[in-house]
Amino acid sequence: MNKDIKHIFFDLDHTLWDFDRNSYLAFQMIFEKLYMNLDVQDFLKVYRPINLKYWKLYREERISKAELRRGRLTEAFDDLNKNVAVETIDIIADDYIKFLPLNNYLIKGARDILDYLNPKYDLHIITNGFEEVQHKKLVNSEIQHFFKTVTNSEEVGVKKPNPLIFEHAIAKSGAKPEKSVMIGDNYEADILGAEALGLQTICFNYHKEEIPLKNIQVSDLYQIKNHI
């Protein structure tokens, strides 16, 4: 990796912000509020792969934000043979957006690696998450001060890996692609998307996915120190 790095761009969910843990807690709050007799772990086993499928469709501009929010829940409840009214689905979808940023656990080592990198580099966020939620996550988890810029897919109108979001983030930050690194967990959205613009990349591969050997990957955020 080129050592003349000036800017580091981070994904937020699943990279710094512990989405899985915080999502579990949000659904737990919702099911208790609505008196739903459903184990959260059982629900999430079905919901998580469906959610990933819907996010891929959303990234590819094949479904809308509203279709993602309703569709992922409807399909999960259908697979669980739970008859949940559309009105209740929409209440859950709205509450999920409200409750998700109320719990703000970070990925292990996130704050330490930000403390380590912050004096040496300009740090930034590029995220596909919903704008109204992502800002709250950064503020509530008390890491917003680390980042010079935050680029959200909704402000650009496209999602990673679309090159336009990376172009917007680069322009907004004043960075040069060849002197920048993108760190994220999603190989397609974060790594391939950034490489297309000439950024160097580090894949935080905590999902343990098979990715090409040529790509730098870490399974622990502390390992970033070995590459930058």
GROMACS .gro file of C-alpha atoms in nm:
model
  228
    1MET     CA    1   0.000   0.000   0.000
    2ASN     CA    2   0.114   0.352  -0.084
    3LYS     CA    3   0.229   0.502   0.247
    4ASP     CA    4   0.167   0.861   0.131
    5ILE     CA    5  -0.188   0.849   0.266
    6LYS     CA    6  -0.363   1.170   0.369
    7HIS     CA    7  -0.732   1.074   0.390
    8ILE     CA    8  -0.914   0.768   0.523
    9PHE     CA    9  -1.278   0.703   0.435
   10PHE     CA   10  -1.478   0.467   0.655
   11ASP     CA   11  -1.804   0.289   0.602
   12LEU     CA   12  -2.023   0.320   0.914
   13ASP     CA   13  -2.256   0.022   0.963
   14HIS     CA   14  -2.082  -0.312   1.028
   15THR     CA   15  -1.743  -0.136   1.012
   16LEU     CA   16  -1.743   0.107   1.306
   17TRP     CA   17  -2.101   0.096   1.433
   18ASP     CA   18  -2.210  -0.247   1.559
   19PHE     CA   19  -2.521  -0.276   1.346
   20ASP     CA   20  -2.604  -0.637   1.437
   21ARG     CA   21  -2.602  -0.577   1.813
   22ASN     CA   22  -2.785  -0.246   1.794
   23SER     CA   23  -3.042  -0.385   1.551
   24TYR     CA   24  -3.112  -0.675   1.787
   25LEU     CA   25  -3.181  -0.430   2.070
   26ALA     CA   26  -3.408  -0.217   1.849
   27PHE     CA   27  -3.623  -0.515   1.751
   28GLN     CA   28  -3.633  -0.628   2.114
   29MET     CA   29  -3.777  -0.288   2.211
   30ILE     CA   30  -4.031  -0.301   1.928
   31PHE     CA   31  -4.156  -0.652   2.003
   32GLU     CA   32  -4.197  -0.561   2.370
   33LYS     CA   33  -4.384  -0.240   2.281
   34LEU     CA   34  -4.623  -0.424   2.048
   35TYR     CA   35  -4.657  -0.728   2.277
   36MET     CA   36  -4.541  -0.957   1.997
   37ASN     CA   37  -4.482  -1.314   2.110
   38LEU     CA   38  -4.172  -1.363   1.897
   39ASP     CA   39  -3.816  -1.443   1.998
   40VAL     CA   40  -3.580  -1.181   1.857
   41GLN     CA   41  -3.307  -1.433   1.776
   42ASP     CA   42  -3.551  -1.654   1.585
   43PHE     CA   43  -3.674  -1.350   1.394
   44LEU     CA   44  -3.323  -1.229   1.310
   45LYS     CA   45  -3.214  -1.567   1.172
   46VAL     CA   46  -3.478  -1.523   0.904
   47TYR     CA   47  -3.466  -1.144   0.873
   48ARG     CA   48  -3.091  -1.088   0.831
   49PRO     CA   49  -3.042  -1.267   0.495
   50ILE     CA   50  -3.364  -1.110   0.367
   51ASN     CA   51  -3.241  -0.767   0.478
   52LEU     CA   52  -2.911  -0.819   0.294
   53LYS     CA   53  -3.102  -0.916  -0.020
   54TYR     CA   54  -3.319  -0.606  -0.002
   55TRP     CA   55  -3.020  -0.379   0.060
   56LYS     CA   56  -2.850  -0.520  -0.251
   57LEU     CA   57  -3.163  -0.441  -0.452
   58TYR     CA   58  -3.168  -0.093  -0.298
   59ARG     CA   59  -2.800  -0.033  -0.383
   60GLU     CA   60  -2.873  -0.137  -0.740
   61GLU     CA   61  -3.163   0.115  -0.758
   62ARG     CA   62  -3.409  -0.172  -0.820
   63ILE     CA   63  -3.634  -0.088  -0.525
   64SER     CA   64  -3.719   0.231  -0.338
   65LYS     CA   65  -3.647   0.318   0.023
   66ALA     CA   66  -4.015   0.260   0.108
   67GLU     CA   67  -4.013  -0.079  -0.065
   68LEU     CA   68  -3.702  -0.181   0.128
   69ARG     CA   69  -3.847  -0.079   0.464
   70ARG     CA   70  -4.177  -0.260   0.415
   71GLY     CA   71  -4.065  -0.551   0.197
   72ARG     CA   72  -3.790  -0.689   0.421
   73LEU     CA   73  -4.028  -0.708   0.717
   74THR     CA   74  -4.320  -0.850   0.521
   75GLU     CA   75  -4.107  -1.128   0.373
   76ALA     CA   76  -3.952  -1.213   0.710
   77PHE     CA   77  -4.288  -1.244   0.885
   78ASP     CA   78  -4.427  -1.446   0.593
   79ASP     CA   79  -4.135  -1.689   0.617
   80LEU     CA   80  -4.205  -1.724   0.989
   81ASN     CA   81  -4.574  -1.791   0.914
   82LYS     CA   82  -4.669  -1.484   1.114
   83ASN     CA   83  -4.977  -1.300   0.991
   84VAL     CA   84  -4.888  -0.936   1.051
   85ALA     CA   85  -5.109  -0.661   0.909
   86VAL     CA   86  -4.961  -0.406   0.671
   87GLU     CA   87  -5.046  -0.130   0.920
   88THR     CA   88  -4.840  -0.309   1.186
   89ILE     CA   89  -4.556  -0.367   0.940
   90ASP     CA   90  -4.542   0.008   0.877
   91ILE     CA   91  -4.545   0.082   1.252
   92ILE     CA   92  -4.253  -0.158   1.300
   93ALA     CA   93  -4.067   0.000   1.008
   94ASP     CA   94  -4.111   0.349   1.154
   95ASP     CA   95  -4.023   0.240   1.507
   96TYR     CA   96  -3.713   0.062   1.382
   97ILE     CA   97  -3.579   0.386   1.236
   98LYS     CA   98  -3.659   0.564   1.565
   99PHE     CA   99  -3.520   0.296   1.796
  100LEU     CA  100  -3.209   0.191   1.601
  101PRO     CA  101  -2.992   0.491   1.702
  102LEU     CA  102  -3.096   0.464   2.068
  103ASN     CA  103  -2.839   0.187   2.124
  104ASN     CA  104  -2.493   0.268   1.998
  105TYR     CA  105  -2.247  -0.012   2.058
  106LEU     CA  106  -1.940   0.014   1.840
  107ILE     CA  107  -1.743  -0.267   1.678
  108LYS     CA  108  -1.463  -0.386   1.905
  109GLY     CA  109  -1.162  -0.159   1.863
  110ALA     CA  110  -1.348   0.113   1.669
  111ARG     CA  111  -1.284   0.398   1.909
  112ASP     CA  112  -0.922   0.292   1.967
  113ILE     CA  113  -0.842   0.280   1.595
  114LEU     CA  114  -1.006   0.620   1.542
  115ASP     CA  115  -0.798   0.763   1.827
  116TYR     CA  116  -0.488   0.615   1.665
  117LEU     CA  117  -0.561   0.739   1.312
  118ASN     CA  118  -0.710   1.080   1.393
  119PRO     CA  119  -0.383   1.269   1.463
  120LYS     CA  120  -0.222   1.134   1.144
  121TYR     CA  121  -0.498   1.150   0.881
  122ASP     CA  122  -0.817   1.330   0.785
  123LEU     CA  123  -1.102   1.087   0.852
  124HIS     CA  124  -1.432   1.072   0.663
  125ILE     CA  125  -1.750   0.865   0.638
  126ILE     CA  126  -1.920   0.731   0.324
  127THR     CA  127  -2.246   0.552   0.403
  128ASN     CA  128  -2.547   0.406   0.224
  129GLY     CA  129  -2.762   0.421   0.538
  130PHE     CA  130  -3.065   0.645   0.572
  131GLU     CA  131  -2.956   1.004   0.631
  132GLU     CA  132  -3.186   1.072   0.928
  133VAL     CA  133  -3.050   0.768   1.112
  134GLN     CA  134  -2.680   0.786   1.027
  135HIS     CA  135  -2.633   1.132   1.176
  136LYS     CA  136  -2.793   1.018   1.502
  137LYS     CA  137  -2.567   0.712   1.513
  138LEU     CA  138  -2.255   0.926   1.486
  139VAL     CA  139  -2.374   1.175   1.747
  140ASN     CA  140  -2.515   0.923   1.993
  141SER     CA  141  -2.209   0.697   1.975
  142GLU     CA  142  -1.991   1.007   2.032
  143ILE     CA  143  -1.762   0.954   1.733
  144GLN     CA  144  -1.884   1.237   1.507
  145HIS     CA  145  -1.593   1.460   1.608
  146PHE     CA  146  -1.344   1.227   1.440
  147PHE     CA  147  -1.475   1.297   1.089
  148LYS     CA  148  -1.404   1.596   0.869
  149THR     CA  149  -1.685   1.506   0.627
  150VAL     CA  150  -1.980   1.266   0.616
  151THR     CA  151  -2.116   1.167   0.275
  152ASN     CA  152  -2.454   0.997   0.266
  153SER     CA  153  -2.606   0.821  -0.034
  154GLU     CA  154  -2.930   1.018   0.003
  155GLU     CA  155  -2.755   1.352  -0.042
  156VAL     CA  156  -2.587   1.227  -0.361
  157GLY     CA  157  -2.885   1.036  -0.498
  158VAL     CA  158  -2.691   0.714  -0.561
  159LYS     CA  159  -2.546   0.442  -0.340
  160LYS     CA  160  -2.213   0.267  -0.312
  161PRO     CA  161  -2.069   0.115  -0.531
  162ASN     CA  162  -2.188   0.382  -0.777
  163PRO     CA  163  -1.878   0.592  -0.857
  164LEU     CA  164  -2.074   0.915  -0.817
  165ILE     CA  165  -2.091   0.880  -0.438
  166PHE     CA  166  -1.715   0.833  -0.418
  167GLU     CA  167  -1.657   1.125  -0.655
  168HIS     CA  168  -1.881   1.341  -0.435
  169ALA     CA  169  -1.700   1.234  -0.118
  170ILE     CA  170  -1.359   1.301  -0.272
  171ALA     CA  171  -1.465   1.647  -0.392
  172LYS     CA  172  -1.627   1.729  -0.058
  173SER     CA  173  -1.315   1.631   0.135
  174GLY     CA  174  -1.059   1.786  -0.096
  175ALA     CA  175  -0.876   1.452  -0.106
  176LYS     CA  176  -0.691   1.291  -0.393
  177PRO     CA  177  -0.794   0.931  -0.470
  178GLU     CA  178  -0.436   0.804  -0.491
  179LYS     CA  179  -0.368   0.942  -0.142
  180SER     CA  180  -0.685   0.798   0.010
  181VAL     CA  181  -0.796   0.468   0.161
  182MET     CA  182  -1.148   0.326   0.188
  183ILE     CA  183  -1.217   0.090   0.478
  184GLY     CA  184  -1.542  -0.105   0.477
  185ASP     CA  185  -1.700  -0.445   0.531
  186ASN     CA  186  -1.889  -0.486   0.203
  187TYR     CA  187  -1.663  -0.607  -0.077
  188GLU     CA  188  -1.896  -0.505  -0.358
  189ALA     CA  189  -2.009  -0.168  -0.224
  190ASP     CA  190  -1.703  -0.045  -0.034
  191ILE     CA  191  -1.402  -0.214  -0.191
  192LEU     CA  192  -1.489  -0.249  -0.559
  193GLY     CA  193  -1.666   0.086  -0.555
  194ALA     CA  194  -1.364   0.267  -0.412
  195GLU     CA  195  -1.113   0.086  -0.633
  196ALA     CA  196  -1.302   0.204  -0.940
  197LEU     CA  197  -1.215   0.563  -0.839
  198GLY     CA  198  -0.851   0.481  -0.768
  199LEU     CA  199  -0.868   0.468  -0.388
  200GLN     CA  200  -0.668   0.211  -0.200
  201THR     CA  201  -0.879  -0.021   0.012
  202ILE     CA  202  -0.887  -0.234   0.325
  203CYS     CA  203  -1.171  -0.481   0.364
  204PHE     CA  204  -1.286  -0.530   0.722
  205ASN     CA  205  -1.385  -0.888   0.651
  206TYR     CA  206  -1.549  -0.983   0.977
  207HIS     CA  207  -1.817  -1.164   0.776
  208LYS     CA  208  -1.539  -1.408   0.675
  209GLU     CA  209  -1.636  -1.391   0.309
  210GLU     CA  210  -1.420  -1.524   0.027
  211ILE     CA  211  -1.258  -1.224  -0.139
  212PRO     CA  212  -0.963  -1.209  -0.383
  213LEU     CA  213  -0.622  -1.257  -0.223
  214LYS     CA  214  -0.493  -0.939  -0.389
  215ASN     CA  215  -0.713  -0.731  -0.159
  216ILE     CA  216  -0.588  -0.624   0.181
  217GLN     CA  217  -0.826  -0.758   0.443
  218VAL     CA  218  -0.840  -0.754   0.821
  219SER     CA  219  -1.061  -0.945   1.061
  220ASP     CA  220  -0.997  -0.708   1.353
  221LEU     CA  221  -0.992  -0.328   1.338
  222TYR     CA  222  -0.662  -0.323   1.532
  223GLN     CA  223  -0.497  -0.490   1.230
  224ILE     CA  224  -0.544  -0.171   1.028
  225LYS     CA  225  -0.232  -0.043   1.203
  226ASN     CA  226  -0.029  -0.304   1.014
  227HIS     CA  227  -0.124  -0.156   0.677
  228ILE     CA  228  -0.138   0.223   0.721
   0.00000   0.00000   0.00000
